[in-house]
XYZ file of C-alpha atoms in Angstrom:
314
model
C -52.973 14.738 14.079
C -50.245 12.165 14.646
C -48.420 10.922 11.594
C -49.294 7.398 10.587
C -46.570 4.867 11.287
C -45.060 3.322 8.146
C -46.428 -0.067 7.195
C -44.280 -3.195 7.114
C -44.420 -3.144 3.313
C -43.168 0.459 3.240
C -40.315 -0.420 5.567
C -39.326 -3.382 3.409
C -39.487 -1.251 0.268
C -37.317 1.424 1.874
C -34.794 -1.200 2.965
C -34.723 -2.679 -0.532
C -34.130 0.727 -2.087
C -31.322 1.437 0.372
C -29.737 -1.915 -0.444
C -29.993 -1.249 -4.164
C -28.509 2.199 -3.697
C -25.600 0.777 -1.688
C -24.816 -1.860 -4.298
C -25.265 0.661 -7.103
C -22.407 2.721 -5.693
C -19.895 0.763 -7.784
C -19.622 2.174 -11.288
C -16.903 2.135 -13.912
C -17.384 5.914 -14.253
C -17.493 6.688 -10.530
C -14.500 9.084 -10.675
C -15.119 10.429 -14.193
C -15.676 13.945 -12.862
C -13.974 13.908 -9.461
C -10.690 12.302 -10.578
C -10.670 11.962 -14.381
C -6.984 10.966 -14.632
C -7.172 8.237 -11.974
C -6.742 5.283 -14.300
C -3.770 6.777 -16.131
C -2.094 7.639 -12.799
C -2.474 4.054 -11.574
C -1.356 2.623 -14.899
C 1.795 4.734 -15.012
C 2.824 3.694 -11.502
C 2.067 0.030 -12.200
C 4.013 0.110 -15.447
C 7.027 1.371 -13.533
C 6.541 -1.124 -10.696
C 6.252 -4.122 -13.030
C 9.253 -2.875 -15.013
C 11.237 -2.835 -11.775
C 10.024 -6.291 -10.687
C 7.639 -8.441 -12.731
C 6.636 -10.416 -9.653
C 4.901 -7.354 -8.201
C 2.020 -7.810 -10.648
C 1.275 -11.184 -9.076
C 1.783 -9.829 -5.572
C -0.808 -7.086 -6.014
C -3.296 -9.457 -7.615
C -2.940 -11.709 -4.571
C -3.223 -8.720 -2.235
C -6.570 -7.799 -3.804
C -7.843 -11.377 -3.514
C -6.838 -11.550 0.155
C -8.498 -8.195 0.772
C -11.809 -9.159 -0.834
C -12.169 -12.416 1.101
C -12.014 -10.570 4.444
C -14.861 -8.111 5.102
C -15.195 -7.491 1.354
C -12.952 -5.434 -0.939
C -12.465 -2.601 1.536
C -8.701 -2.122 1.831
C -8.654 -3.695 5.294
C -5.521 -5.687 4.432
C -3.641 -2.413 3.911
C -4.057 -1.346 7.556
C -0.975 -1.774 9.731
C -3.147 -2.236 12.829
C -5.733 -4.939 13.413
C -3.628 -8.014 12.722
C -4.935 -8.831 9.246
C -1.555 -8.272 7.614
C 0.060 -10.758 9.980
C -2.722 -13.375 10.084
C -1.664 -16.921 9.189
C -2.337 -16.790 5.422
C -0.725 -13.344 5.126
C 2.269 -13.443 7.464
C 5.604 -13.119 5.646
C 3.882 -13.496 2.286
C 1.573 -10.616 1.292
C 3.538 -7.804 -0.300
C 3.255 -4.779 -2.544
C 2.180 -2.276 0.108
C 4.855 0.210 -0.936
C 3.511 0.279 -4.491
C 0.018 1.052 -3.184
C 1.535 3.805 -1.021
C 3.205 5.326 -4.087
C 0.028 5.209 -6.156
C -1.979 6.706 -3.298
C 0.460 9.636 -2.993
C 0.241 10.272 -6.728
C -3.552 10.099 -6.688
C -3.788 12.373 -3.633
C -1.680 14.964 -5.420
C -4.131 15.018 -8.312
C -7.392 14.414 -6.425
C -7.008 14.885 -2.669
C -9.471 13.047 -0.456
C -11.440 11.524 -3.326
C -10.241 8.003 -4.202
C -10.327 5.101 -1.756
C -7.363 2.830 -1.157
C -9.683 -0.106 -1.877
C -10.311 1.204 -5.384
C -6.618 1.860 -5.954
C -5.892 -1.768 -5.038
C -8.610 -3.003 -7.415
C -7.128 -0.996 -10.296
C -3.566 -2.037 -9.458
C -4.573 -5.711 -9.505
C -6.157 -5.281 -12.936
C -3.192 -3.418 -14.381
C -0.651 -5.839 -12.906
C -2.489 -8.735 -14.538
C -2.674 -6.978 -17.897
C 0.957 -5.839 -17.874
C 2.008 -9.488 -17.471
C 0.055 -10.504 -20.559
C -3.347 -11.155 -19.017
C -6.739 -9.685 -19.845
C -8.005 -6.241 -18.953
C -11.476 -5.311 -17.763
C -13.466 -2.265 -16.737
C -13.195 -2.062 -12.942
C -16.360 -0.967 -11.110
C -15.342 1.721 -8.612
C -16.764 3.522 -5.610
C -15.578 1.363 -2.707
C -15.033 2.825 0.741
C -12.091 2.047 3.008
C -12.839 0.081 6.149
C -11.943 1.420 9.577
C -11.129 -2.051 10.925
C -9.130 -5.114 9.929
C -9.742 -8.721 10.956
C -7.116 -11.366 11.636
C -9.784 -13.898 12.621
C -11.693 -13.578 9.342
C -8.436 -13.843 7.385
C -7.697 -17.112 9.152
C -11.233 -18.387 8.550
C -11.896 -17.258 4.983
C -8.652 -17.494 3.019
C -8.098 -20.901 1.369
C -4.959 -22.714 2.567
C -2.609 -24.378 0.093
C -3.589 -27.728 1.640
C -7.320 -27.305 0.951
C -9.395 -30.063 -0.616
C -11.694 -29.384 -3.559
C -14.686 -29.470 -1.224
C -13.108 -26.903 1.072
C -12.256 -24.636 -1.852
C -15.803 -24.793 -3.211
C -17.147 -23.997 0.262
C -14.796 -21.060 0.936
C -15.428 -19.470 -2.458
C -19.139 -20.154 -2.166
C -19.182 -18.304 1.144
C -18.166 -15.221 -0.844
C -20.858 -15.729 -3.477
C -18.432 -17.199 -6.006
C -19.261 -20.310 -8.039
C -16.979 -23.325 -8.620
C -16.363 -21.966 -12.137
C -15.347 -18.589 -10.655
C -13.067 -20.451 -8.248
C -11.269 -22.369 -10.990
C -10.906 -19.270 -13.150
C -9.533 -17.217 -10.257
C -7.153 -20.030 -9.310
C -5.598 -19.443 -12.718
C -3.947 -16.386 -11.154
C -1.382 -18.932 -9.981
C 0.023 -18.791 -13.495
C 2.140 -15.935 -12.102
C 3.910 -15.438 -8.801
C 6.163 -17.248 -6.364
C 5.473 -19.410 -3.336
C 7.402 -20.163 -0.171
C 8.775 -23.649 0.439
C 6.703 -24.076 3.591
C 3.467 -23.903 1.562
C 4.282 -26.865 -0.693
C 6.903 -28.910 1.206
C 4.483 -31.647 2.284
C 3.280 -32.136 -1.286
C 6.732 -32.664 -2.788
C 7.959 -34.970 -0.013
C 5.379 -37.711 -0.252
C 2.310 -35.949 1.040
C 0.468 -36.377 -2.267
C 0.145 -39.304 -4.632
C -1.014 -37.153 -7.539
C 2.308 -35.448 -8.265
C 4.724 -35.981 -11.114
C 7.930 -37.469 -9.695
C 10.279 -35.369 -11.815
C 8.415 -32.210 -10.813
C 8.699 -33.138 -7.130
C 12.430 -33.713 -7.587
C 12.806 -30.332 -9.297
C 11.137 -28.489 -6.442
C 13.130 -30.449 -3.842
C 16.305 -28.860 -5.245
C 15.420 -25.551 -3.607
C 12.999 -26.688 -0.896
C 14.690 -28.963 1.668
C 12.853 -31.268 4.043
C 13.664 -28.914 6.893
C 14.784 -25.310 6.914
C 14.541 -22.914 4.016
C 10.892 -22.157 4.724
C 11.127 -18.867 2.850
C 12.861 -20.277 -0.240
C 10.826 -19.285 -3.277
C 9.667 -21.318 -6.263
C 7.525 -20.275 -9.226
C 3.938 -21.492 -8.918
C 3.965 -22.053 -12.687
C 7.310 -23.580 -13.598
C 6.786 -23.134 -17.347
C 6.188 -19.386 -17.692
C 6.382 -17.938 -14.164
C 6.241 -14.268 -15.183
C 3.609 -14.508 -17.926
C -0.150 -14.569 -17.423
C -1.250 -17.494 -19.608
C -2.849 -20.950 -19.433
C 0.306 -22.887 -18.547
C -0.994 -23.237 -14.967
C -3.841 -25.428 -16.226
C -1.556 -27.391 -18.542
C 0.632 -28.097 -15.519
C -2.347 -29.531 -13.661
C -3.036 -31.956 -16.527
C 0.445 -33.432 -15.992
C 0.205 -33.428 -12.162
C 2.616 -30.521 -11.856
C 0.507 -28.230 -9.687
C 2.670 -26.707 -6.968
C 0.068 -26.625 -4.203
C -2.126 -29.497 -3.082
C -5.065 -27.112 -3.530
C -4.014 -26.458 -7.137
C -3.908 -30.130 -8.071
C -7.290 -30.680 -6.418
C -8.796 -28.836 -9.391
C -7.689 -31.721 -11.614
C -7.885 -34.902 -9.614
C -10.913 -36.810 -10.829
C -13.374 -34.224 -9.530
C -15.951 -31.712 -10.704
C -13.485 -29.209 -12.188
C -11.496 -31.597 -14.397
C -13.401 -30.744 -17.582
C -13.091 -27.003 -17.024
C -9.339 -27.287 -16.388
C -9.021 -29.067 -19.748
C -11.060 -26.335 -21.426
C -8.948 -23.531 -19.962
C -5.730 -25.313 -20.902
C -6.897 -25.507 -24.508
C -8.514 -22.070 -24.800
C -6.709 -18.932 -23.589
C -9.618 -16.788 -24.785
C -12.119 -18.729 -22.662
C -9.879 -18.514 -19.608
C -9.209 -14.795 -20.034
C -12.906 -14.059 -20.454
C -13.917 -16.101 -17.420
C -11.070 -14.700 -15.336
C -12.031 -11.094 -16.062
C -15.694 -11.812 -15.271
C -14.750 -13.559 -12.014
C -12.493 -10.656 -11.000
C -15.370 -8.211 -11.468
C -17.650 -10.503 -9.470
C -15.083 -10.880 -6.672
C -14.525 -7.130 -6.705
C -18.199 -6.636 -5.850
C -17.893 -8.466 -2.529
C -18.905 -5.985 0.147
C -20.064 -3.408 -2.406
C -21.771 -0.571 -0.606
C -19.996 -1.154 2.716
C -19.767 1.937 4.878
C -16.332 3.437 5.409
C -14.085 6.387 4.677
C -11.542 7.628 2.144
C -8.250 7.070 3.949
C -5.609 9.718 3.505
C -2.913 7.128 4.232
C -3.767 3.584 3.219
C -1.981 2.151 6.260
C -3.943 3.981 8.958
C -7.513 4.999 9.692
C -8.175 8.734 9.446
C -7.934 10.428 12.828
């Protein structure tokens, strides 16, 4: 007797269970048995890296953000091939790959073939933030490494420094992140450096909502032409400390990027910017929650555990 074909309801139930299983793959205890020393290995390497150069904490946080917004948090930005590393928002600016390489080698020595590069990047971003004075959080783990990278999605999905508030809300919303998540995550700009080319227009008359003395300060190292790669701190007050000075800067029209100042420019995020400026505990709590939420983008994606974070396994 022929087996009865599954009903539509059974098919939908099976699909739902598969989806739940895929998204349930991320767990803070994912490597508890298979690589119990993972977190201490990552922390030790990050402590050394940040000791060598405090900026690297910001660089790895940005690297994780740029990874998650393209195909999900799957380590695609770490691949040398595929063009994602050299896409417009990433060219000559994303950095920290050597630190990830070092951590991966250390992890492979302890737990060969077990931990994904995507998870290593997620942990490194958390530890870099914390080592610079920011919050810590339990990182859900169990990501797989992608076998492809995408320059086109990087160009489409990553917010430019010239973005309006509406564009920012739309781009973050596309990733399932709320305007509150967006403003909290933008607070990562309390650390790190930016190239002259990303803020030149703003300091030379492109924006009305900029403090004149701040524009003059930035013009000292960012000429009208040339010097595209000259660096300036995104937060001029405490550039190497993870705090709320970024939001305080916005209140006085001292945001470095146009997109930064859009968060406090008579729009929907003004009240939240004021709240974060006044309450480090609120900002840290919201930032940690938003990082976990962003880290879930693409949870359950198929992939592999790369042996070398820069290349797909052969």
